[in-house]
Each structure stands twice: as C-alpha cells, then as structure tokens.
C-alpha cells in the first residue's frame, strides 16, 4: 500500500485557520491518550477506523451511510468525539499514475466542508490500493460478498489509518502523555 503526505493546504474559517497537516506534525497533537481517525469516502458510505490510544493499531468502525452532508457530518463528528480523536486522516484516492481525478476532488471538498464544522486537523494520505487490500483480507476471512460490501469502506479506512500509524512508528513518534 502506498502512502504519504500529498500536500499542505488549509482553509480560512470565521473562527480560525484550520490546517491540513503533515504526518510529522501529528505527534504534537496526540496527547493524553488521544486517538487518530481514518476515513475512506465512498459514494454511498463513509468508512471509519480509529486507532488505539497507543497509536499502534487501526480498528474499523461501522460505516456511516451517506445521506445529506449535514447529517453525515453530524454522525461523523459524534463518532470522532466519542472516540477521543485529535486528528483525522482522509484517504485521498489518487490514480495509479499519480494524477488526481473526480474522487480526489470530492474528498478534498468533503474535508473543506468538514473544516467549517470542526477544529480537528486533517491529514491527506495516499490511499492507492487500500480498497483492494481490504477486500483481499475480507475474502481471506471468508466474509460473504454481501457482507464485504457492507464492510469494505471501513476496512479500507483501517488500511489507510494503519499506513499513517506505521509511518509514525517509523518516525519514532510516541504519543505524548
């Protein structure tokens, strides 16, 4: 699975400038047992995964069925609050050749809209092949085709988040207590 920082940007809100951060900036934000969330934005669902407090493992959570942005955002922010998330990793579905298509634009627009509702920082992470990897794992676990469809986005979110957690480990980052 490929992974990495895509680019740095931010959005102006009425309250403050909410940045898109890099993976190197995460350790300073992850204090006091805070967790990290990973998102995989699908057309019909939002896959969600959350780290453990030790920042070692990504755990899939139930998908959020997409309806209207306002409802989706409320359910997502409620879940992030319950999980004690200090930052959100958004999978960025870059094409295999590195180009950005409509799905990348949709992901960036989703983050821009979320930034109007929360002060949580976001990090973009290259998610190439995360859905393929997630599906292979679900198949190897003998999960039926119907159930795979219900779980694939959260499994992909876990792969995305695990890539960031592994990068944090490689950087020698430990959660601040």
Short mmCIF file of N, CA and C in Angstrom, two decimals, residues 12-123:
data_model
loop_
_atom_site.label_atom_id
_atom_site.label_comp_id
_atom_site.label_asym_id
_atom_site.label_seq_id
_atom_site.Cartn_x
_atom_site.Cartn_y
_atom_site.Cartn_z
N UNK A 12 -9.62 28.94 5.38
CA UNK A 12 -9.98 30.01 6.31
C UNK A 12 -11.41 29.79 6.79
N UNK A 13 -11.63 29.86 8.07
CA UNK A 13 -12.98 29.82 8.62
C UNK A 13 -13.18 31.11 9.38
N UNK A 14 -14.39 31.35 9.82
CA UNK A 14 -14.65 32.57 10.58
C UNK A 14 -13.89 32.55 11.90
N UNK A 15 -13.72 31.35 12.47
CA UNK A 15 -13.07 31.24 13.77
C UNK A 15 -11.55 31.27 13.68
N UNK A 16 -10.99 30.47 12.78
CA UNK A 16 -9.55 30.35 12.74
C UNK A 16 -9.12 29.65 11.45
N UNK A 17 -7.84 29.61 11.22
CA UNK A 17 -7.27 28.87 10.10
C UNK A 17 -7.11 27.42 10.53
N UNK A 18 -7.78 26.51 9.83
CA UNK A 18 -7.70 25.09 10.15
C UNK A 18 -6.81 24.43 9.11
N UNK A 19 -5.66 23.92 9.51
CA UNK A 19 -4.70 23.43 8.53
C UNK A 19 -4.94 21.99 8.10
N UNK A 20 -4.40 21.69 6.94
CA UNK A 20 -4.17 20.31 6.53
C UNK A 20 -2.74 20.07 6.99
N UNK A 21 -2.55 19.09 7.85
CA UNK A 21 -1.24 18.88 8.46
C UNK A 21 -0.48 17.74 7.78
N UNK A 22 0.78 17.62 8.12
CA UNK A 22 1.61 16.53 7.64
C UNK A 22 1.70 15.47 8.74
N UNK A 23 2.13 14.28 8.36
CA UNK A 23 2.26 13.20 9.33
C UNK A 23 3.30 13.56 10.41
N UNK A 24 4.28 14.35 10.04
CA UNK A 24 5.31 14.75 11.01
C UNK A 24 4.76 15.66 12.09
N UNK A 25 3.65 16.33 11.83
CA UNK A 25 3.03 17.23 12.81
C UNK A 25 2.09 16.51 13.77
N UNK A 26 1.76 15.26 13.49
CA UNK A 26 0.79 14.53 14.31
C UNK A 26 1.21 14.31 15.75
N UNK A 27 2.44 13.88 16.03
CA UNK A 27 2.77 13.55 17.43
C UNK A 27 2.47 14.66 18.42
N UNK A 28 2.67 15.90 18.03
CA UNK A 28 2.40 17.02 18.94
C UNK A 28 0.91 17.14 19.27
N UNK A 29 0.05 16.62 18.39
CA UNK A 29 -1.39 16.72 18.61
C UNK A 29 -1.96 15.56 19.41
N UNK A 30 -1.23 14.47 19.46
CA UNK A 30 -1.75 13.24 20.05
C UNK A 30 -1.31 13.12 21.50
N UNK A 31 -1.91 13.94 22.34
CA UNK A 31 -1.54 13.99 23.75
C UNK A 31 -2.64 13.38 24.61
N UNK A 32 -2.23 12.92 25.78
CA UNK A 32 -3.20 12.47 26.77
C UNK A 32 -4.10 11.34 26.32
N UNK A 33 -3.57 10.41 25.54
CA UNK A 33 -4.36 9.27 25.12
C UNK A 33 -5.32 9.54 23.98
N UNK A 34 -5.09 10.62 23.24
CA UNK A 34 -5.94 10.92 22.09
C UNK A 34 -5.76 9.85 21.02
N UNK A 35 -6.77 9.67 20.22
CA UNK A 35 -6.71 8.72 19.13
C UNK A 35 -6.68 9.44 17.79
N UNK A 36 -6.51 8.67 16.75
CA UNK A 36 -6.46 9.17 15.39
C UNK A 36 -7.52 8.44 14.60
N UNK A 37 -8.25 9.15 13.74
CA UNK A 37 -9.29 8.52 12.92
C UNK A 37 -8.83 8.47 11.47
N UNK A 38 -9.30 7.45 10.77
CA UNK A 38 -9.07 7.33 9.34
C UNK A 38 -10.41 7.27 8.62
N UNK A 39 -10.49 7.93 7.47
CA UNK A 39 -11.73 7.95 6.69
C UNK A 39 -11.48 7.47 5.27
N UNK A 40 -12.43 6.69 4.76
CA UNK A 40 -12.46 6.31 3.36
C UNK A 40 -13.81 6.75 2.83
N UNK A 41 -13.80 7.76 1.99
CA UNK A 41 -15.03 8.35 1.49
C UNK A 41 -15.52 7.58 0.27
N UNK A 42 -16.63 6.88 0.44
CA UNK A 42 -17.25 6.19 -0.67
C UNK A 42 -18.44 6.98 -1.17
N UNK A 43 -19.03 6.54 -2.26
CA UNK A 43 -20.20 7.25 -2.80
C UNK A 43 -21.42 7.05 -1.91
N UNK A 44 -21.55 5.86 -1.31
CA UNK A 44 -22.72 5.55 -0.51
C UNK A 44 -22.43 5.49 0.99
N UNK A 45 -21.17 5.33 1.35
CA UNK A 45 -20.80 5.20 2.76
C UNK A 45 -19.52 5.97 3.05
N UNK A 46 -19.31 6.22 4.33
CA UNK A 46 -18.04 6.77 4.81
C UNK A 46 -17.45 5.70 5.71
N UNK A 47 -16.32 5.17 5.29
CA UNK A 47 -15.62 4.19 6.11
C UNK A 47 -14.88 4.90 7.22
N UNK A 48 -14.94 4.34 8.41
CA UNK A 48 -14.31 4.94 9.58
C UNK A 48 -13.48 3.90 10.31
N UNK A 49 -12.29 4.29 10.69
CA UNK A 49 -11.44 3.47 11.54
C UNK A 49 -10.82 4.39 12.59
N UNK A 50 -10.52 3.83 13.75
CA UNK A 50 -9.95 4.61 14.84
C UNK A 50 -8.77 3.84 15.42
N UNK A 51 -7.74 4.57 15.78
CA UNK A 51 -6.56 3.95 16.39
C UNK A 51 -6.83 3.62 17.85
N UNK A 52 -5.98 2.75 18.38
CA UNK A 52 -5.97 2.55 19.82
C UNK A 52 -5.21 3.74 20.42
N UNK A 53 -5.25 3.87 21.73
CA UNK A 53 -4.60 5.02 22.38
C UNK A 53 -3.07 4.94 22.32
N UNK A 54 -2.54 3.77 22.08
CA UNK A 54 -1.09 3.62 21.92
C UNK A 54 -0.62 3.90 20.50
N UNK A 55 -1.56 4.17 19.61
CA UNK A 55 -1.27 4.51 18.20
C UNK A 55 -0.52 3.40 17.47
N UNK A 56 -0.91 2.16 17.77
CA UNK A 56 -0.29 1.02 17.11
C UNK A 56 -1.21 0.35 16.10
N UNK A 57 -2.50 0.29 16.39
CA UNK A 57 -3.42 -0.47 15.57
C UNK A 57 -4.63 0.35 15.15
N UNK A 58 -5.07 0.13 13.90
CA UNK A 58 -6.27 0.75 13.38
C UNK A 58 -7.42 -0.25 13.50
N UNK A 59 -8.54 0.21 14.04
CA UNK A 59 -9.70 -0.64 14.25
C UNK A 59 -10.88 -0.11 13.44
N UNK A 60 -11.43 -0.93 12.52
CA UNK A 60 -12.59 -0.48 11.74
C UNK A 60 -13.79 -0.24 12.66
N UNK A 61 -14.57 0.74 12.31
CA UNK A 61 -15.83 1.04 12.99
C UNK A 61 -16.95 0.89 11.97
N UNK A 62 -18.19 0.83 12.41
CA UNK A 62 -19.29 0.72 11.43
C UNK A 62 -19.28 1.89 10.45
N UNK A 63 -19.62 1.58 9.19
CA UNK A 63 -19.67 2.64 8.18
C UNK A 63 -20.81 3.60 8.50
N UNK A 64 -20.66 4.80 7.99
CA UNK A 64 -21.72 5.80 8.08
C UNK A 64 -22.38 5.84 6.71
N UNK A 65 -23.66 5.51 6.68
CA UNK A 65 -24.39 5.55 5.42
C UNK A 65 -24.61 7.01 5.03
N UNK A 66 -24.21 7.35 3.81
CA UNK A 66 -24.30 8.74 3.38
C UNK A 66 -25.73 9.09 2.99
N UNK A 67 -26.15 10.25 3.47
CA UNK A 67 -27.47 10.79 3.14
C UNK A 67 -27.27 12.20 2.64
N UNK A 68 -27.34 13.16 3.54
CA UNK A 68 -27.04 14.55 3.23
C UNK A 68 -25.81 14.94 4.01
N UNK A 69 -25.03 15.87 3.46
CA UNK A 69 -23.77 16.22 4.11
C UNK A 69 -23.96 16.60 5.57
N UNK A 70 -24.95 17.41 5.88
CA UNK A 70 -25.14 17.88 7.26
C UNK A 70 -25.36 16.70 8.21
N UNK A 71 -26.20 15.75 7.81
CA UNK A 71 -26.44 14.56 8.64
C UNK A 71 -25.18 13.71 8.75
N UNK A 72 -24.51 13.51 7.62
CA UNK A 72 -23.28 12.72 7.62
C UNK A 72 -22.24 13.33 8.55
N UNK A 73 -22.08 14.64 8.45
CA UNK A 73 -21.09 15.35 9.27
C UNK A 73 -21.43 15.25 10.75
N UNK A 74 -22.70 15.39 11.10
CA UNK A 74 -23.10 15.28 12.50
C UNK A 74 -22.79 13.89 13.05
N UNK A 75 -23.12 12.85 12.28
CA UNK A 75 -22.84 11.48 12.74
C UNK A 75 -21.34 11.24 12.85
N UNK A 76 -20.59 11.75 11.89
CA UNK A 76 -19.14 11.58 11.92
C UNK A 76 -18.53 12.32 13.10
N UNK A 77 -18.90 13.56 13.31
CA UNK A 77 -18.35 14.34 14.43
C UNK A 77 -18.73 13.73 15.77
N UNK A 78 -19.92 13.17 15.89
CA UNK A 78 -20.32 12.48 17.11
C UNK A 78 -19.42 11.27 17.35
N UNK A 79 -19.18 10.49 16.32
CA UNK A 79 -18.31 9.32 16.44
C UNK A 79 -16.88 9.73 16.80
N UNK A 80 -16.37 10.76 16.16
CA UNK A 80 -15.00 11.22 16.43
C UNK A 80 -14.88 11.71 17.87
N UNK A 81 -15.90 12.40 18.37
CA UNK A 81 -15.90 12.88 19.75
C UNK A 81 -15.92 11.73 20.74
N UNK A 82 -16.77 10.74 20.49
CA UNK A 82 -16.85 9.57 21.39
C UNK A 82 -15.53 8.81 21.45
N UNK A 83 -14.82 8.80 20.33
CA UNK A 83 -13.55 8.06 20.25
C UNK A 83 -12.35 8.86 20.74
N UNK A 84 -12.54 10.13 21.05
CA UNK A 84 -11.44 10.96 21.53
C UNK A 84 -10.40 11.26 20.48
N UNK A 85 -10.84 11.47 19.25
CA UNK A 85 -9.92 11.70 18.13
C UNK A 85 -9.36 13.12 18.16
N UNK A 86 -8.05 13.22 17.95
CA UNK A 86 -7.38 14.51 17.93
C UNK A 86 -7.10 15.00 16.51
N UNK A 87 -7.18 14.08 15.54
CA UNK A 87 -6.93 14.44 14.13
C UNK A 87 -7.59 13.38 13.26
N UNK A 88 -7.77 13.72 11.99
CA UNK A 88 -8.46 12.84 11.05
C UNK A 88 -7.59 12.65 9.80
N UNK A 89 -7.39 11.40 9.43
CA UNK A 89 -6.67 11.06 8.21
C UNK A 89 -7.70 10.78 7.13
N UNK A 90 -7.65 11.53 6.04
CA UNK A 90 -8.57 11.33 4.92
C UNK A 90 -7.83 10.63 3.80
N UNK A 91 -8.32 9.45 3.44
CA UNK A 91 -7.74 8.76 2.30
C UNK A 91 -7.96 9.56 1.04
N UNK A 92 -6.92 9.74 0.27
CA UNK A 92 -7.00 10.51 -0.97
C UNK A 92 -6.82 9.52 -2.13
N UNK A 93 -7.90 9.27 -2.90
CA UNK A 93 -7.88 8.25 -3.94
C UNK A 93 -7.18 8.71 -5.22
N UNK A 94 -5.88 8.85 -5.13
CA UNK A 94 -5.07 9.27 -6.27
C UNK A 94 -5.04 8.13 -7.29
N UNK A 95 -5.07 8.48 -8.57
CA UNK A 95 -4.98 7.46 -9.63
C UNK A 95 -3.62 6.78 -9.58
N UNK A 96 -3.53 5.59 -10.16
CA UNK A 96 -2.28 4.84 -10.13
C UNK A 96 -1.12 5.59 -10.76
N UNK A 97 -1.40 6.47 -11.72
CA UNK A 97 -0.33 7.25 -12.36
C UNK A 97 0.00 8.52 -11.58
N UNK A 98 -0.63 8.71 -10.42
CA UNK A 98 -0.36 9.87 -9.58
C UNK A 98 -1.24 11.07 -9.87
N UNK A 99 -2.06 10.98 -10.89
CA UNK A 99 -2.95 12.10 -11.22
C UNK A 99 -4.15 12.11 -10.28
N UNK A 100 -4.82 13.24 -10.24
CA UNK A 100 -5.98 13.40 -9.37
C UNK A 100 -7.23 13.54 -10.22
N UNK A 101 -8.21 12.70 -9.94
CA UNK A 101 -9.46 12.72 -10.68
C UNK A 101 -10.60 13.24 -9.84
N UNK A 102 -11.84 12.97 -10.29
CA UNK A 102 -13.02 13.48 -9.59
C UNK A 102 -13.16 12.98 -8.15
N UNK A 103 -12.71 11.77 -7.87
CA UNK A 103 -12.83 11.24 -6.50
C UNK A 103 -11.92 12.01 -5.54
N UNK A 104 -10.75 12.44 -6.01
CA UNK A 104 -9.86 13.26 -5.18
C UNK A 104 -10.53 14.61 -4.92
N UNK A 105 -11.12 15.19 -5.95
CA UNK A 105 -11.80 16.46 -5.79
C UNK A 105 -12.95 16.34 -4.78
N UNK A 106 -13.69 15.23 -4.84
CA UNK A 106 -14.79 15.02 -3.90
C UNK A 106 -14.27 14.88 -2.47
N UNK A 107 -13.15 14.20 -2.30
CA UNK A 107 -12.55 14.03 -0.96
C UNK A 107 -12.09 15.37 -0.41
N UNK A 108 -11.44 16.16 -1.24
CA UNK A 108 -10.98 17.48 -0.80
C UNK A 108 -12.17 18.39 -0.45
N UNK A 109 -13.24 18.31 -1.24
CA UNK A 109 -14.43 19.12 -0.96
C UNK A 109 -15.07 18.69 0.36
N UNK A 110 -15.09 17.39 0.61
CA UNK A 110 -15.64 16.89 1.87
C UNK A 110 -14.85 17.45 3.05
N UNK A 111 -13.53 17.42 2.95
CA UNK A 111 -12.68 17.95 4.03
C UNK A 111 -12.92 19.45 4.21
N UNK A 112 -12.98 20.20 3.12
CA UNK A 112 -13.24 21.65 3.22
C UNK A 112 -14.55 21.91 3.95
N UNK A 113 -15.58 21.15 3.62
CA UNK A 113 -16.87 21.32 4.28
C UNK A 113 -16.81 20.91 5.75
N UNK A 114 -16.07 19.85 6.06
CA UNK A 114 -15.92 19.42 7.46
C UNK A 114 -15.17 20.47 8.26
N UNK A 115 -14.18 21.11 7.66
CA UNK A 115 -13.38 22.10 8.37
C UNK A 115 -14.20 23.30 8.80
N UNK A 116 -15.34 23.50 8.19
CA UNK A 116 -16.23 24.60 8.62
C UNK A 116 -16.96 24.23 9.91
N UNK A 117 -16.97 22.93 10.24
CA UNK A 117 -17.74 22.45 11.38
C UNK A 117 -16.91 22.00 12.57
N UNK A 118 -15.61 21.86 12.38
CA UNK A 118 -14.76 21.35 13.45
C UNK A 118 -13.38 21.99 13.39
N UNK A 119 -12.71 21.99 14.54
CA UNK A 119 -11.33 22.47 14.56
C UNK A 119 -10.33 21.32 14.51
N UNK A 120 -10.82 20.10 14.30
CA UNK A 120 -9.91 18.96 14.17
C UNK A 120 -9.06 19.12 12.91
N UNK A 121 -7.75 18.93 13.03
CA UNK A 121 -6.92 19.00 11.84
C UNK A 121 -7.09 17.74 10.99
N UNK A 122 -6.89 17.89 9.69
CA UNK A 122 -6.99 16.79 8.74
C UNK A 122 -5.63 16.56 8.10
N UNK A 123 -5.40 15.34 7.71
CA UNK A 123 -4.19 14.91 7.02
C UNK A 123 -4.64 14.09 5.82
#
